[in-house]
CSV table of C-alpha atoms in Angstrom, one decimal:
chain,number,residue,atom,x,y,z
A,4,MET,CA,0.0,0.0,0.0
A,5,THR,CA,1.3,3.4,-1.0
A,6,THR,CA,1.5,6.1,1.8
A,7,GLY,CA,2.4,9.7,2.0
A,8,LYS,CA,5.7,8.7,3.5
A,9,ASP,CA,6.4,6.5,0.5
A,10,THR,CA,6.0,9.5,-1.8
A,11,LYS,CA,8.3,11.6,0.3
A,12,GLU,CA,10.9,8.9,0.2
A,13,LEU,CA,10.5,8.8,-3.6
A,14,VAL,CA,11.0,12.5,-3.8
A,15,LYS,CA,14.1,12.3,-1.6
A,16,ALA,CA,15.5,9.5,-3.8
A,17,ALA,CA,14.9,11.6,-6.9
A,18,GLN,CA,16.6,14.6,-5.3
A,19,GLU,CA,19.6,12.4,-4.5
A,20,LEU,CA,19.8,11.2,-8.1
A,21,ILE,CA,19.7,14.8,-9.3
A,22,ALA,CA,22.5,15.7,-6.9
A,23,LYS,CA,24.6,12.9,-8.4
A,24,LYS,CA,23.8,14.1,-11.9
A,25,ASP,CA,24.9,17.6,-10.9
A,26,ALA,CA,28.2,16.2,-9.5
A,27,LEU,CA,28.7,14.2,-12.7
A,28,GLU,CA,28.2,17.3,-14.8
A,29,SER,CA,30.6,19.3,-12.7
A,30,GLN,CA,33.3,16.6,-13.1
A,31,LEU,CA,32.6,16.6,-16.9
A,32,ARG,CA,33.0,20.3,-17.1
A,33,GLU,CA,36.3,20.2,-15.2
A,34,LEU,CA,37.7,17.4,-17.4
A,35,GLU,CA,36.6,19.0,-20.7
A,36,GLU,CA,38.0,22.3,-19.6
A,37,SER,CA,41.3,20.6,-18.7
A,38,LEU,CA,41.5,19.0,-22.1
A,39,HIS,CA,40.7,22.3,-23.8
A,40,ILE,CA,43.5,24.0,-21.9
A,41,GLN,CA,45.9,21.3,-23.1
A,42,GLY,CA,44.7,22.1,-26.6
A,43,VAL,CA,43.5,18.6,-27.4
A,44,GLY,CA,39.8,18.4,-26.6
A,45,MET,CA,38.2,15.0,-27.3
A,46,ASP,CA,39.1,14.6,-30.9
A,47,VAL,CA,42.5,16.2,-31.7
A,48,PRO,CA,45.1,13.4,-32.5
A,49,LEU,CA,47.6,12.7,-29.7
A,50,VAL,CA,50.2,11.5,-32.1
A,51,ASP,CA,52.2,13.5,-34.7
A,52,ALA,CA,52.3,12.9,-38.5
A,53,SER,CA,54.8,10.1,-38.0
A,54,GLY,CA,52.6,8.3,-35.6
A,55,PHE,CA,54.7,9.1,-32.5
A,56,PRO,CA,53.2,10.6,-29.3
A,57,ARG,CA,53.1,14.3,-29.4
A,58,SER,CA,55.9,16.0,-27.4
A,59,ASP,CA,53.9,19.1,-26.6
A,60,VAL,CA,51.1,17.2,-24.8
A,61,ASP,CA,51.0,15.0,-21.7
A,62,VAL,CA,49.6,12.1,-23.8
A,63,ALA,CA,49.0,9.7,-20.9
A,64,ALA,CA,47.1,12.3,-18.9
A,65,ALA,CA,45.1,13.3,-22.0
A,66,ARG,CA,44.1,9.7,-22.7
A,67,THR,CA,43.2,9.2,-19.1
A,68,SER,CA,41.0,12.3,-19.1
A,69,ARG,CA,39.3,11.3,-22.3
A,70,ASN,CA,38.5,7.8,-21.1
A,71,LEU,CA,37.1,9.3,-17.9
A,72,VAL,CA,35.0,11.7,-19.9
A,73,TYR,CA,33.5,8.9,-22.0
A,74,ARG,CA,32.8,6.9,-18.8
A,75,LEU,CA,31.1,9.9,-17.1
A,76,ARG,CA,29.0,10.7,-20.2
A,77,ASN,CA,27.7,7.1,-20.1
A,78,ASP,CA,27.1,7.4,-16.3
A,79,HIS,CA,25.2,10.7,-17.0
A,80,LYS,CA,23.0,9.1,-19.6
A,81,ALA,CA,22.2,6.2,-17.2
A,82,ILE,CA,21.4,8.6,-14.3
A,83,MET,CA,19.1,10.6,-16.5
A,84,VAL,CA,17.1,7.4,-17.2
A,85,GLU,CA,17.0,6.8,-13.5
A,86,ILE,CA,15.7,10.3,-12.8
A,87,GLU,CA,13.0,9.9,-15.4
A,88,GLN,CA,12.0,6.6,-13.8
A,89,ALA,CA,12.0,8.2,-10.4
A,90,LEU,CA,9.6,11.0,-11.6
A,91,HIS,CA,7.3,8.4,-13.0
A,92,ALA,CA,7.4,6.5,-9.7
A,93,ILE,CA,6.4,9.7,-7.9
A,94,HIS,CA,3.6,10.3,-10.4
A,95,GLU,CA,2.3,6.7,-9.8
A,96,ALA,CA,2.6,7.0,-6.0
A,97,SER,CA,0.6,10.3,-6.1
A,98,ARG,CA,-2.1,8.6,-8.3
A,99,LYS,CA,-2.4,5.7,-5.8
A,100,GLU,CA,-2.7,8.1,-2.9
A,101,ARG,CA,-5.6,9.8,-4.6
A,102,GLU,CA,-7.3,6.5,-5.2
A,103,GLN,CA,-6.9,5.5,-1.5
A,104,THR,CA,-8.5,8.7,-0.4
A,105,GLU,CA,-11.4,8.1,-2.9
A,106,GLU,CA,-10.6,11.2,-4.8
A,107,GLU,CA,-11.4,10.9,-8.5
A,108,PRO,CA,-8.2,11.8,-10.3
A,109,THR,CA,-8.6,13.2,-13.7
A,110,THR,CA,-6.0,13.0,-16.5
A,111,ALA,CA,-5.5,16.7,-16.3
A,112,ALA,CA,-5.0,16.7,-12.5
A,113,THR,CA,-2.6,13.8,-12.7
A,114,THR,CA,-0.6,15.6,-15.4
A,115,VAL,CA,-0.4,18.8,-13.3
A,116,ALA,CA,0.8,16.9,-10.3
A,117,HIS,CA,3.5,15.2,-12.3
A,118,GLU,CA,4.6,18.5,-13.8
A,119,GLU,CA,4.6,20.2,-10.4
A,120,GLN,CA,6.9,17.4,-9.0
A,121,ALA,CA,9.3,18.0,-11.9
A,122,GLN,CA,9.4,21.7,-11.3
A,123,GLU,CA,9.8,21.3,-7.5
A,124,LEU,CA,12.8,19.1,-8.1
A,125,ASN,CA,14.3,21.7,-10.5
A,126,VAL,CA,15.0,19.0,-13.2
A,127,ALA,CA,17.0,20.5,-16.1
A,128,PHE,CA,15.9,19.4,-19.5
A,129,ALA,CA,18.5,21.1,-21.8
A,130,ILE,CA,21.9,22.6,-21.7
A,131,VAL,CA,23.2,25.7,-23.4
A,132,ASN,CA,26.0,24.7,-25.8
A,133,SER,CA,26.9,28.1,-27.0
A,134,VAL,CA,25.9,31.8,-26.9
A,135,ALA,CA,26.6,34.3,-29.6
A,136,TYR,CA,28.0,37.6,-28.6
A,137,ASN,CA,25.4,40.5,-28.4
A,138,SER,CA,22.6,38.1,-29.2
A,139,PRO,CA,19.2,38.1,-27.4
A,140,ALA,CA,20.5,35.2,-25.3
A,141,ASP,CA,23.7,37.0,-24.5
A,142,LYS,CA,21.8,40.2,-23.5
A,143,SER,CA,19.5,38.2,-21.2
A,144,GLY,CA,22.5,36.9,-19.3
A,145,LEU,CA,22.3,33.3,-20.6
A,146,ARG,CA,25.7,31.5,-20.5
A,147,LYS,CA,27.3,28.5,-22.0
A,148,ASP,CA,26.7,25.4,-19.8
A,149,ASP,CA,23.6,26.9,-18.2
A,150,ARG,CA,21.0,24.1,-17.8
A,151,LEU,CA,17.4,25.0,-18.6
A,152,VAL,CA,14.9,24.2,-15.8
A,153,ARG,CA,12.0,26.3,-17.2
A,154,PHE,CA,11.6,28.2,-20.4
A,155,GLY,CA,8.3,30.1,-20.1
A,156,HIS,CA,5.8,27.3,-19.3
A,157,ILE,CA,8.1,24.6,-20.6
A,158,HIS,CA,9.9,22.2,-18.3
A,159,ALA,CA,11.3,18.6,-18.1
A,160,GLU,CA,7.9,17.0,-18.5
A,161,ASN,CA,6.6,18.8,-21.6
A,162,HIS,CA,9.4,20.1,-23.7
A,163,ASN,CA,8.9,17.3,-26.4
A,164,GLN,CA,12.5,17.1,-27.4
A,165,LEU,CA,12.8,20.9,-27.4
A,166,ARG,CA,10.1,21.2,-30.0
A,167,ALA,CA,7.9,23.1,-27.5
A,168,VAL,CA,10.8,25.6,-27.0
A,169,SER,CA,11.0,26.3,-30.7
A,170,ASP,CA,7.2,26.8,-30.9
A,171,LEU,CA,7.2,29.2,-28.0
A,172,VAL,CA,10.1,31.2,-29.4
A,173,ARG,CA,8.2,31.7,-32.7
A,174,GLN,CA,5.1,32.7,-30.8
A,175,ARG,CA,6.9,35.1,-28.5
A,176,GLU,CA,9.3,37.0,-30.9
A,177,GLY,CA,9.7,40.5,-29.5
A,178,LEU,CA,8.1,39.5,-26.2
A,179,PRO,CA,10.0,38.5,-23.0
A,180,ILE,CA,10.1,34.9,-21.9
A,181,GLU,CA,11.0,34.0,-18.3
A,182,VAL,CA,13.8,31.5,-18.2
A,183,VAL,CA,15.0,29.6,-15.1
A,184,VAL,CA,18.5,28.1,-15.4
A,185,LEU,CA,20.7,26.1,-13.1
A,186,ARG,CA,24.2,27.6,-13.1
A,187,GLY,CA,26.4,25.3,-11.0
A,188,GLU,CA,24.1,24.6,-8.0
A,189,GLU,CA,22.3,28.0,-8.1
A,190,LEU,CA,19.0,28.8,-9.8
A,191,HIS,CA,18.9,32.0,-11.9
A,192,THR,CA,15.8,33.6,-13.4
A,193,LEU,CA,16.4,35.5,-16.6
A,194,SER,CA,14.2,37.5,-19.1
A,195,LEU,CA,14.9,36.5,-22.7
A,196,THR,CA,13.3,38.3,-25.6
A,197,PRO,CA,13.6,36.6,-29.0
A,198,GLY,CA,14.4,38.8,-31.9
A,199,SER,CA,15.8,38.6,-35.4
A,200,ASN,CA,17.4,42.1,-35.7
A,201,TRP,CA,20.5,41.5,-33.7
A,202,GLY,CA,22.8,40.8,-36.7
A,203,GLY,CA,23.2,37.0,-36.4
A,204,ARG,CA,21.3,33.8,-37.1
A,205,GLY,CA,18.1,32.8,-35.4
A,206,THR,CA,16.0,34.7,-32.9
A,207,LEU,CA,17.9,33.6,-29.7
A,208,GLY,CA,21.5,33.5,-30.7
A,209,CYS,CA,22.3,30.4,-28.7
A,210,HIS,CA,22.5,26.6,-29.3
A,211,ILE,CA,20.5,24.4,-26.9
A,212,LEU,CA,20.9,20.6,-26.5
A,213,PRO,CA,18.4,18.3,-24.8
A,214,LEU,CA,19.7,16.4,-21.7
């Protein structure tokens, strides 16, 4: 039998998973920055034209860092699946609680409860991969590696592989959109106004990838 305590435990477990995800992302950023500083990134060859290890790079350290990045990326994908499963478990527990109290849950009410859980947990659904200088995104204060928690009314449960974001941007050109991002461990609320007259491509001037 599902109880209120069970739901709280599920929420706590989901929060712990999110904390682990954030720690993984922090490790990944540090490793990728380290590789960038070395000038090798993830794809630059570590051997010279003759096939010998490059003398200007700590090849062993770079290989170790790259292997760790690959492993952490796989871990990140796995934990995102766990977070999604945890959110569904919370949703199911909430539904059962309503049934036990003989409240008639509707599809709309269930959906709202699920969405509210996602927002309360501050689940990021996308990451900013790049921001063009002097673009609407840049002027709003959006930064590379910011993780989107909310984009207007859009969040982790309804972004539809970011299609909802694209639709909203088209609808709101010239009008401000409230954007909530996770920057490190802190939440920031920004006001982003899409526009096409900033001198670059697109109406945002940033590249966003789904998580």
